[in-house]
Amino acid sequence: MHLYRSALLRFADDGSALYDEDGLLATAPDERGVQRVVAAGPWQALAARHAGQPVTHWPGRLIAPGFVDLHIHYPQTDVIGSPADGLLPWLETYTFPHESRFADPAYAAGVARFFLDELARNGVTTALAFATSHPGSVDALMAEARARRLRLIGGKVLQDRHSPDGVRDQTEQSLIDTEALIHRWHGVDRLGYAITPRFAPTSTPAQLAGAGEIAARHPGVWIQSHVAENVDEIRWARELFPAARSYLGVYGDCGLLRERAIYAHCIHLDDADRALMRETGAAAAVSPTSNLFLGSGFFDYAAADRAGMAYGLASDVGGGTSFSPFRTMLAA
Ligand code: GUN
Ligand code: ZN
């Protein structure tokens, strides 16, 4: 058993936060040799039970549960800080060309290792991650995350139009690949799969509809995409899907709004969109460092709260500028 004495942030079974200024955390290996928490609480209340055992004392430090990053792109680790006049030029100039390199599995594996080191270094133990459109980029990330026993949810990007050679996929094959990856990775140890249409403008209606059909067949998998981030993006989405009530409505029409569906940004929603988020159980991934870096705008927390829609914080690396949840919280 390992005993640690320091300040302790923990959560009760009902989800409420508890803080012990002087706390004790005890861990012990389970039958597979994995360290698990066996006791946590005020030092005063628990110390007597462990009298005589060695204690690691960290005065002035805080032990906390791992952070969750609700939206991050592992292939954009080396895109951080690339300056552009907003989202669409940023995608075209830096992001798409860079993501084309992930066709090479060895390159993808190297970045996956660095990326997971960065998550760990910043205290992030759970992430919902985009890979690229190359199925091998998912394999590289999942294999490395599995070896580290990480809680990681990820998916192959779907983008079968308005995308350059090197990242554009093919409608039918992209859906076949998605379903094969679900079978290969979803529910393996601590891993999960997310159906990952990049955003409505780079998917044909057929690809979005196919993604929705896969989602219906696999209610336990996640869905992740982007919505209402940038005014030029929104204008483009409206032109491409004139029949939809709104940009968010495009996803709703395809069966891509539900619980376990996470939409990055959600900056320029209206109240009908927010009500749709609440009704369907979809959640927003608020990405403040990305919204600042790309000049996209600000998430409206008050309107989201009034509507009762769910949201969480995300780095959105590499539109976002830091892996650190502390920097994300500060920007928020
Ligand atoms: N919209 C479509 N693709 C992307 C992406 O890679 N990053 C961000 N921030 N927005 C997007
Ligand atoms: Zn993103």
Tab-separated table of N, CA and C in Angstrom, residues 214-289:
chain	number	residue	atom	x	y	z
A	214	ILE	N	-24.677	4.597	-38.600
A	214	ILE	CA	-23.739	3.854	-37.742
A	214	ILE	C	-24.014	4.181	-36.275
A	215	ALA	N	-24.273	5.460	-36.002
A	215	ALA	CA	-24.565	5.867	-34.618
A	215	ALA	C	-25.804	5.130	-34.091
A	216	ALA	N	-26.799	4.964	-34.956
A	216	ALA	CA	-28.020	4.277	-34.524
A	216	ALA	C	-27.749	2.796	-34.228
A	217	ARG	N	-26.841	2.213	-34.987
A	217	ARG	CA	-26.503	0.791	-34.750
A	217	ARG	C	-25.624	0.612	-33.518
A	218	HIS	N	-24.947	1.690	-33.090
A	218	HIS	CA	-24.000	1.580	-31.969
A	218	HIS	C	-24.291	2.671	-30.938
A	219	PRO	N	-25.365	2.494	-30.153
A	219	PRO	CA	-25.759	3.564	-29.228
A	219	PRO	C	-24.708	3.860	-28.158
A	220	GLY	N	-23.793	2.954	-27.912
A	220	GLY	CA	-22.793	3.177	-26.857
A	220	GLY	C	-21.578	3.968	-27.295
A	221	VAL	N	-21.424	4.205	-28.601
A	221	VAL	CA	-20.234	4.954	-29.034
A	221	VAL	C	-20.509	6.455	-28.936
A	222	TRP	N	-19.430	7.213	-28.943
A	222	TRP	CA	-19.541	8.669	-28.901
A	222	TRP	C	-19.638	9.224	-30.330
A	223	ILE	N	-20.008	10.489	-30.414
A	223	ILE	CA	-20.008	11.238	-31.677
A	223	ILE	C	-19.262	12.537	-31.362
A	224	GLN	N	-18.389	12.970	-32.266
A	224	GLN	CA	-17.725	14.268	-32.042
A	224	GLN	C	-17.598	15.015	-33.361
A	225	SER	N	-17.806	16.329	-33.284
A	225	SER	CA	-17.677	17.167	-34.464
A	225	SER	C	-17.490	18.617	-34.016
A	226	HIS	N	-17.586	19.525	-34.977
A	226	HIS	CA	-17.497	20.963	-34.698
A	226	HIS	C	-18.793	21.626	-35.173
A	227	VAL	N	-19.180	22.720	-34.507
A	227	VAL	CA	-20.343	23.475	-34.982
A	227	VAL	C	-20.269	24.935	-34.541
A	228	ALA	N	-20.772	25.811	-35.418
A	228	ALA	CA	-20.977	27.229	-35.073
A	228	ALA	C	-19.770	27.852	-34.394
A	229	GLU	N	-18.612	27.703	-35.057
A	229	GLU	CA	-17.356	28.203	-34.490
A	229	GLU	C	-17.026	29.587	-35.045
A	230	ASN	N	-17.246	29.762	-36.349
A	230	ASN	CA	-16.697	30.922	-37.058
A	230	ASN	C	-17.748	31.421	-38.057
A	231	VAL	N	-17.850	32.715	-38.222
A	231	VAL	CA	-18.945	33.253	-39.047
A	231	VAL	C	-18.845	32.822	-40.523
A	232	ASP	N	-17.622	32.722	-41.060
A	232	ASP	CA	-17.484	32.288	-42.462
A	232	ASP	C	-17.858	30.810	-42.616
A	233	GLU	N	-17.476	30.021	-41.614
A	233	GLU	CA	-17.833	28.594	-41.604
A	233	GLU	C	-19.356	28.424	-41.579
A	234	ILE	N	-20.017	29.241	-40.773
A	234	ILE	CA	-21.479	29.123	-40.632
A	234	ILE	C	-22.169	29.496	-41.946
A	235	ARG	N	-21.686	30.571	-42.582
A	235	ARG	CA	-22.268	30.983	-43.873
A	235	ARG	C	-22.130	29.840	-44.882
A	236	TRP	N	-20.968	29.222	-44.894
A	236	TRP	CA	-20.691	28.113	-45.819
A	236	TRP	C	-21.619	26.914	-45.531
A	237	ALA	N	-21.768	26.577	-44.279
A	237	ALA	CA	-22.638	25.449	-43.909
A	237	ALA	C	-24.086	25.714	-44.333
A	238	ARG	N	-24.521	26.957	-44.164
A	238	ARG	CA	-25.900	27.302	-44.542
A	238	ARG	C	-26.102	27.200	-46.052
A	239	GLU	N	-25.072	27.612	-46.821
A	239	GLU	CA	-25.166	27.502	-48.280
A	239	GLU	C	-25.258	26.042	-48.717
A	240	LEU	N	-24.486	25.197	-48.023
A	240	LEU	CA	-24.416	23.785	-48.421
A	240	LEU	C	-25.646	22.990	-47.987
A	241	PHE	N	-26.291	23.442	-46.912
A	241	PHE	CA	-27.458	22.721	-46.377
A	241	PHE	C	-28.624	23.692	-46.214
A	242	PRO	N	-29.157	24.204	-47.317
A	242	PRO	CA	-30.185	25.252	-47.220
A	242	PRO	C	-31.483	24.771	-46.572
A	243	ALA	N	-31.715	23.475	-46.577
A	243	ALA	CA	-32.986	22.978	-46.038
A	243	ALA	C	-32.981	22.875	-44.514
A	244	ALA	N	-31.801	22.883	-43.914
A	244	ALA	CA	-31.727	22.723	-42.450
A	244	ALA	C	-32.148	24.015	-41.761
A	245	ARG	N	-32.750	23.913	-40.563
A	245	ARG	CA	-33.149	25.123	-39.839
A	245	ARG	C	-31.937	25.948	-39.443
A	246	SER	N	-30.858	25.255	-39.107
A	246	SER	CA	-29.631	25.939	-38.685
A	246	SER	C	-28.471	24.988	-38.952
A	247	TYR	N	-27.259	25.486	-38.753
A	247	TYR	CA	-26.071	24.645	-38.888
A	247	TYR	C	-26.168	23.438	-37.942
A	248	LEU	N	-26.498	23.695	-36.666
A	248	LEU	CA	-26.649	22.572	-35.729
A	248	LEU	C	-27.717	21.595	-36.205
A	249	GLY	N	-28.772	22.153	-36.813
A	249	GLY	CA	-29.862	21.318	-37.304
A	249	GLY	C	-29.425	20.287	-38.330
A	250	VAL	N	-28.347	20.588	-39.091
A	250	VAL	CA	-27.825	19.616	-40.066
A	250	VAL	C	-27.501	18.300	-39.356
A	251	TYR	N	-26.853	18.420	-38.202
A	251	TYR	CA	-26.472	17.205	-37.465
A	251	TYR	C	-27.713	16.510	-36.892
A	252	GLY	N	-28.629	17.322	-36.397
A	252	GLY	CA	-29.857	16.747	-35.853
A	252	GLY	C	-30.627	15.960	-36.905
A	253	ASP	N	-30.679	16.522	-38.132
A	253	ASP	CA	-31.414	15.872	-39.222
A	253	ASP	C	-30.806	14.520	-39.593
A	254	CYS	N	-29.534	14.333	-39.278
A	254	CYS	CA	-28.843	13.072	-39.627
A	254	CYS	C	-28.743	12.106	-38.451
A	255	GLY	N	-29.374	12.400	-37.327
A	255	GLY	CA	-29.285	11.489	-36.188
A	255	GLY	C	-27.970	11.589	-35.441
A	256	LEU	N	-27.330	12.757	-35.541
A	256	LEU	CA	-26.015	12.906	-34.903
A	256	LEU	C	-26.065	13.777	-33.637
A	257	LEU	N	-27.283	14.061	-33.158
A	257	LEU	CA	-27.424	14.736	-31.861
A	257	LEU	C	-28.073	13.757	-30.902
A	258	ARG	N	-27.376	13.476	-29.827
A	258	ARG	CA	-27.888	12.549	-28.815
A	258	ARG	C	-26.945	12.595	-27.621
A	259	GLU	N	-27.222	11.792	-26.590
A	259	GLU	CA	-26.271	11.669	-25.498
A	259	GLU	C	-24.985	11.098	-26.080
A	260	ARG	N	-23.869	11.482	-25.476
A	260	ARG	CA	-22.548	11.070	-25.959
A	260	ARG	C	-22.166	11.734	-27.284
A	261	ALA	N	-22.883	12.767	-27.690
A	261	ALA	CA	-22.473	13.554	-28.866
A	261	ALA	C	-21.892	14.870	-28.352
A	262	ILE	N	-20.645	15.141	-28.726
A	262	ILE	CA	-19.928	16.309	-28.205
A	262	ILE	C	-19.569	17.225	-29.369
A	263	TYR	N	-20.056	18.444	-29.333
A	263	TYR	CA	-19.837	19.414	-30.409
A	263	TYR	C	-18.924	20.546	-29.931
A	264	ALA	N	-17.770	20.648	-30.577
A	264	ALA	CA	-16.821	21.682	-30.193
A	264	ALA	C	-17.323	23.053	-30.613
A	265	HIS	N	-17.085	24.031	-29.732
A	265	HIS	CA	-17.307	25.466	-29.938
A	265	HIS	C	-18.731	25.915	-29.617
A	266	CYS	N	-19.723	25.648	-30.457
A	266	CYS	CA	-21.105	26.079	-30.140
A	266	CYS	C	-21.166	27.555	-29.763
A	267	ILE	N	-20.384	28.386	-30.469
A	267	ILE	CA	-20.314	29.811	-30.126
A	267	ILE	C	-21.563	30.548	-30.634
A	268	HIS	N	-21.848	30.375	-31.922
A	268	HIS	CA	-22.886	31.186	-32.561
A	268	HIS	C	-24.188	30.381	-32.701
A	269	LEU	N	-24.683	29.845	-31.584
A	269	LEU	CA	-25.974	29.144	-31.582
A	269	LEU	C	-27.075	30.151	-31.268
A	270	ASP	N	-28.310	29.824	-31.638
A	270	ASP	CA	-29.436	30.617	-31.139
A	270	ASP	C	-30.170	29.786	-30.076
A	271	ASP	N	-31.199	30.371	-29.492
A	271	ASP	CA	-31.850	29.687	-28.375
A	271	ASP	C	-32.557	28.402	-28.802
A	272	ALA	N	-33.024	28.362	-30.060
A	272	ALA	CA	-33.634	27.109	-30.549
A	272	ALA	C	-32.568	26.013	-30.645
A	273	ASP	N	-31.354	26.390	-31.068
A	273	ASP	CA	-30.250	25.421	-31.094
A	273	ASP	C	-29.928	24.924	-29.682
A	274	ARG	N	-29.881	25.865	-28.745
A	274	ARG	CA	-29.537	25.477	-27.368
A	274	ARG	C	-30.594	24.541	-26.799
A	275	ALA	N	-31.847	24.817	-27.131
A	275	ALA	CA	-32.922	23.920	-26.667
A	275	ALA	C	-32.761	22.541	-27.296
A	276	LEU	N	-32.341	22.513	-28.560
A	276	LEU	CA	-32.120	21.232	-29.244
A	276	LEU	C	-30.977	20.458	-28.585
A	277	MET	N	-29.933	21.155	-28.186
A	277	MET	CA	-28.830	20.501	-27.464
A	277	MET	C	-29.368	19.861	-26.185
A	278	ARG	N	-30.143	20.627	-25.431
A	278	ARG	CA	-30.671	20.087	-24.170
A	278	ARG	C	-31.594	18.894	-24.409
A	279	GLU	N	-32.521	19.044	-25.360
A	279	GLU	CA	-33.506	17.988	-25.605
A	279	GLU	C	-32.849	16.688	-26.049
A	280	THR	N	-31.793	16.812	-26.847
A	280	THR	CA	-31.163	15.609	-27.392
A	280	THR	C	-30.107	15.025	-26.461
A	281	GLY	N	-29.649	15.825	-25.486
A	281	GLY	CA	-28.606	15.336	-24.579
A	281	GLY	C	-27.204	15.506	-25.123
A	282	ALA	N	-27.075	16.218	-26.251
A	282	ALA	CA	-25.735	16.509	-26.765
A	282	ALA	C	-25.073	17.567	-25.879
A	283	ALA	N	-23.738	17.632	-25.930
A	283	ALA	CA	-23.017	18.580	-25.076
A	283	ALA	C	-21.995	19.360	-25.892
A	284	ALA	N	-21.697	20.569	-25.405
A	284	ALA	CA	-20.709	21.427	-26.063
A	284	ALA	C	-19.341	21.239	-25.427
A	285	ALA	N	-18.305	21.264	-26.264
A	285	ALA	CA	-16.929	21.298	-25.777
A	285	ALA	C	-16.445	22.735	-25.939
A	286	VAL	N	-16.414	23.449	-24.839
A	286	VAL	CA	-16.018	24.859	-24.856
A	286	VAL	C	-14.490	24.924	-24.939
A	287	SER	N	-14.005	25.675	-25.921
A	287	SER	CA	-12.570	25.650	-26.237
A	287	SER	C	-11.990	27.062	-26.222
A	288	PRO	N	-11.812	27.641	-25.030
A	288	PRO	CA	-11.512	29.076	-24.959
A	288	PRO	C	-10.169	29.480	-25.559
A	289	THR	N	-9.108	28.677	-25.398
A	289	THR	CA	-7.829	29.149	-25.974
A	289	THR	C	-7.882	29.105	-27.494
